[in-house]
Coordinates of N, CA, C and O in Angstrom, one line a residue:
M1 N -6.5 -11.8 10.5 CA -6.8 -10.5 9.8 C -5.5 -10.2 9.0 O -4.4 -10.4 9.4
K2 N -5.8 -9.6 7.8 CA -4.7 -9.2 6.9 C -4.0 -8.0 7.5 O -4.5 -7.3 8.4
A3 N -2.9 -7.6 6.9 CA -2.2 -6.4 7.3 C -3.0 -5.2 7.3 O -3.9 -5.0 6.5
C4 N -2.8 -4.3 8.3 CA -3.5 -3.0 8.3 C -2.5 -2.0 8.8 O -1.4 -2.3 9.2
Y5 N -2.9 -0.7 8.7 CA -2.0 0.4 8.9 C -2.8 1.4 9.8 O -4.0 1.6 9.6
M6 N -2.1 2.0 10.8 CA -2.7 2.8 11.8 C -2.3 4.3 11.7 O -1.1 4.5 11.5
G7 N -3.2 5.2 11.7 CA -2.9 6.6 11.8 C -3.5 7.1 13.1 O -4.6 6.8 13.5
I8 N -2.7 8.0 13.8 CA -3.1 8.5 15.1 C -2.9 10.0 15.0 O -1.9 10.5 14.7
D9 N -4.0 10.8 15.4 CA -3.9 12.2 15.5 C -4.2 12.6 17.0 O -5.2 12.3 17.5
I10 N -3.1 13.1 17.6 CA -3.3 13.5 19.0 C -3.3 15.0 19.1 O -2.2 15.6 19.0
G11 N -4.4 15.6 19.2 CA -4.6 17.0 19.3 C -4.8 17.5 20.7 O -4.7 16.7 21.6
S12 N -5.0 18.8 20.8 CA -5.2 19.3 22.2 C -6.6 19.0 22.8 O -6.7 19.1 24.0
I13 N -7.5 18.6 21.9 CA -8.9 18.4 22.4 C -9.3 16.9 22.2 O -10.0 16.4 23.1
T14 N -8.9 16.3 21.2 CA -9.3 14.9 20.9 C -8.1 14.0 20.4 O -7.1 14.5 20.0
V15 N -8.4 12.7 20.5 CA -7.5 11.7 19.9 C -8.3 11.0 18.9 O -9.4 10.5 19.2
K16 N -7.7 10.9 17.7 CA -8.4 10.1 16.6 C -7.5 9.0 16.1 O -6.3 9.2 16.0
V17 N -8.0 7.8 15.9 CA -7.3 6.7 15.5 C -8.0 6.1 14.3 O -9.2 5.9 14.4
V18 N -7.3 5.8 13.2 CA -7.9 5.1 12.1 C -7.1 3.8 11.7 O -5.9 3.8 11.9
L19 N -7.7 2.8 11.3 CA -7.1 1.6 10.7 C -7.5 1.5 9.3 O -8.7 1.5 9.0
L20 N -6.5 1.3 8.4 CA -6.8 1.1 7.0 C -6.3 -0.2 6.5 O -5.2 -0.7 7.0
D21 N -6.9 -0.8 5.6 CA -6.4 -2.0 5.0 C -5.4 -1.7 3.9 O -5.1 -0.6 3.7
E22 N -4.9 -2.8 3.3 CA -3.9 -2.6 2.2 C -4.3 -1.8 1.0 O -3.5 -1.2 0.3
R23 N -5.6 -1.7 0.9 CA -6.2 -0.9 -0.3 C -6.7 0.4 0.2 O -7.4 1.1 -0.5
K24 N -6.2 0.9 1.4 CA -6.6 2.2 2.0 C -8.0 2.3 2.3 O -8.6 3.4 2.3
R25 N -8.7 1.2 2.6 CA -10.1 1.3 3.0 C -10.2 1.3 4.5 O -9.4 0.6 5.2
L26 N -11.1 2.1 5.0 CA -11.3 2.2 6.4 C -11.8 0.9 7.0 O -12.8 0.3 6.6
I27 N -11.1 0.4 8.0 CA -11.5 -0.8 8.8 C -12.2 -0.4 10.0 O -13.2 -1.0 10.4
A28 N -11.6 0.5 10.8 CA -12.2 1.0 12.0 C -11.6 2.3 12.4 O -10.6 2.7 11.9
S29 N -12.3 3.0 13.3 CA -11.8 4.3 13.8 C -12.4 4.6 15.2 O -13.4 4.0 15.6
R30 N -11.7 5.5 15.8 CA -12.1 6.0 17.1 C -11.9 7.5 17.2 O -10.9 8.0 16.7
Y31 N -12.8 8.2 17.9 CA -12.7 9.6 18.2 C -13.0 9.8 19.6 O -14.1 9.5 20.1
V32 N -11.9 10.2 20.4 CA -12.0 10.2 21.9 C -11.6 11.6 22.4 O -10.5 12.1 22.1
P33 N -12.5 12.2 23.2 CA -12.0 13.5 23.8 C -10.9 13.2 24.7 O -10.9 12.2 25.5
S34 N -9.9 14.1 24.7 CA -8.7 13.8 25.5 C -8.8 14.4 26.9 O -8.1 13.9 27.8
K35 N -9.6 15.3 27.2 CA -9.8 15.9 28.5 C -8.5 16.2 29.2 O -8.4 16.0 30.4
G36 N -7.6 16.7 28.4 CA -6.3 17.1 29.0 C -5.4 15.9 29.3 O -4.3 16.1 29.8
R37 N -5.8 14.7 28.9 CA -5.0 13.5 29.2 C -4.9 12.7 27.9 O -5.5 11.6 27.8
P38 N -4.1 13.1 26.9 CA -4.0 12.5 25.6 C -3.5 11.0 25.7 O -4.0 10.2 24.9
R39 N -2.6 10.7 26.5 CA -2.0 9.4 26.6 C -3.1 8.4 27.1 O -3.2 7.3 26.6
E40 N -3.9 8.8 28.1 CA -5.0 8.0 28.6 C -6.1 7.8 27.5 O -6.6 6.7 27.3
A41 N -6.4 8.9 26.8 CA -7.4 8.8 25.7 C -6.9 7.9 24.6 O -7.7 7.1 24.1
L42 N -5.6 7.9 24.3 CA -5.1 7.0 23.3 C -5.2 5.6 23.8 O -5.6 4.7 23.0
A43 N -4.8 5.3 25.0 CA -4.9 4.0 25.5 C -6.4 3.5 25.5 O -6.6 2.3 25.1
D44 N -7.3 4.4 25.8 CA -8.8 4.0 25.8 C -9.2 3.6 24.3 O -9.9 2.7 24.1
A45 N -8.7 4.5 23.4 CA -9.1 4.2 22.0 C -8.5 2.9 21.5 O -9.2 2.1 20.8
L46 N -7.2 2.6 21.9 CA -6.6 1.4 21.4 C -7.3 0.2 22.1 O -7.4 -0.8 21.4
R47 N -7.6 0.3 23.3 CA -8.3 -0.8 24.0 C -9.7 -1.1 23.3 O -10.0 -2.2 23.0
S48 N -10.4 -0.1 23.0 CA -11.6 -0.2 22.3 C -11.5 -0.8 20.9 O -12.2 -1.7 20.5
L49 N -10.5 -0.3 20.2 CA -10.2 -0.9 18.8 C -9.8 -2.4 18.9 O -10.3 -3.2 18.1
H50 N -9.1 -2.7 19.9 CA -8.6 -4.1 20.1 C -9.8 -5.1 20.3 O -9.7 -6.2 20.0
E51 N -10.9 -4.6 20.8 CA -12.1 -5.4 21.0 C -12.7 -5.7 19.6 O -13.4 -6.7 19.5
E52 N -12.4 -4.9 18.6 CA -13.1 -5.0 17.3 C -12.1 -5.7 16.3 O -12.6 -6.4 15.4
V53 N -10.8 -5.3 16.4 CA -9.9 -5.8 15.4 C -8.6 -6.3 16.1 O -8.3 -5.9 17.2
D54 N -7.8 -7.1 15.4 CA -6.6 -7.7 15.9 C -5.5 -6.6 15.6 O -5.0 -6.5 14.5
L55 N -5.0 -5.9 16.6 CA -4.0 -4.9 16.5 C -2.7 -5.5 16.2 O -1.7 -4.8 15.8
D56 N -2.5 -6.8 16.3 CA -1.2 -7.4 16.0 C -1.0 -7.4 14.4 O 0.1 -7.6 14.0
A57 N -2.1 -7.1 13.7 CA -2.0 -7.0 12.2 C -1.4 -5.7 11.8 O -1.2 -5.5 10.6
V58 N -1.3 -4.7 12.7 CA -0.8 -3.4 12.3 C 0.7 -3.5 11.8 O 1.5 -4.0 12.6
Q59 N 0.9 -3.2 10.6 CA 2.3 -3.3 10.0 C 3.1 -2.0 10.1 O 4.3 -2.0 10.1
A60 N 2.4 -0.8 10.2 CA 3.0 0.5 10.3 C 2.0 1.5 10.8 O 0.8 1.3 10.7
M61 N 2.6 2.5 11.4 CA 1.7 3.6 11.9 C 2.4 4.9 11.8 O 3.7 5.0 11.6
G62 N 1.7 6.0 11.8 CA 2.2 7.3 11.8 C 1.3 8.2 12.7 O 0.1 7.9 12.9
L63 N 1.9 9.2 13.2 CA 1.2 10.1 14.1 C 1.3 11.5 13.7 O 2.3 11.9 13.0
T64 N 0.3 12.3 14.1 CA 0.3 13.7 13.8 C -0.4 14.4 15.0 O -0.9 13.7 15.9
G65 N -0.4 15.7 14.9 CA -1.0 16.5 16.0 C 0.0 17.0 17.0 O 1.1 16.5 17.1
S66 N -0.5 18.0 17.7 CA 0.4 18.7 18.7 C 0.9 17.8 19.8 O 2.0 18.0 20.3
G67 N 0.2 16.7 20.1 CA 0.7 15.8 21.2 C 1.3 14.5 20.6 O 1.7 13.6 21.4
G68 N 1.4 14.4 19.3 CA 1.9 13.2 18.7 C 3.4 12.9 18.8 O 3.8 11.8 18.8
G69 N 4.2 14.0 18.9 CA 5.7 13.8 18.9 C 6.2 12.8 20.0 O 6.9 11.9 19.7
P70 N 5.9 13.1 21.3 CA 6.4 12.2 22.3 C 5.9 10.8 22.2 O 6.7 9.9 22.5
I71 N 4.7 10.6 21.8 CA 4.2 9.3 21.7 C 4.8 8.6 20.5 O 5.1 7.4 20.6
A72 N 5.0 9.3 19.4 CA 5.7 8.7 18.2 C 7.0 8.2 18.6 O 7.5 7.1 18.2
D73 N 7.8 9.0 19.4 CA 9.1 8.5 19.9 C 9.0 7.2 20.7 O 9.8 6.3 20.5
Q74 N 8.0 7.1 21.5 CA 7.8 5.8 22.3 C 7.5 4.7 21.4 O 8.0 3.6 21.6
F75 N 6.7 4.9 20.3 CA 6.3 3.8 19.4 C 7.4 3.6 18.3 O 7.4 2.6 17.6
G76 N 8.3 4.5 18.2 CA 9.3 4.4 17.1 C 8.6 4.6 15.8 O 9.0 4.0 14.8
A77 N 7.6 5.5 15.8 CA 6.9 5.8 14.5 C 7.1 7.2 14.1 O 7.5 8.1 14.9
P78 N 6.9 7.5 12.8 CA 7.1 8.9 12.3 C 6.0 9.8 12.9 O 4.8 9.4 13.1
H79 N 6.3 11.1 13.0 CA 5.4 12.1 13.4 C 5.5 13.3 12.5 O 6.6 13.7 12.1
V80 N 4.3 13.7 12.0 CA 4.2 14.9 11.1 C 3.2 15.8 11.7 O 2.1 15.4 12.0
N81 N 3.6 17.1 11.8 CA 2.6 18.0 12.4 C 2.4 19.2 11.4 O 3.3 19.7 10.8

């Protein structure tokens, strides 16, 4: 798979993940209710995405949302809220 880019939104109710190609076209996405457990919801979304696409192709990622800060720190990725 060619290079792709990941955007993650970790809100208070849902976790959303998108993968874009180099031309900013949507490759895949997930929308998962967090049920008060955003880290687990993110892990579920990433596992599900990995069944569809090769996540090793991710060249960069960014996070947003109220719960994105701590996870961005873990990934070493930027966070904008």
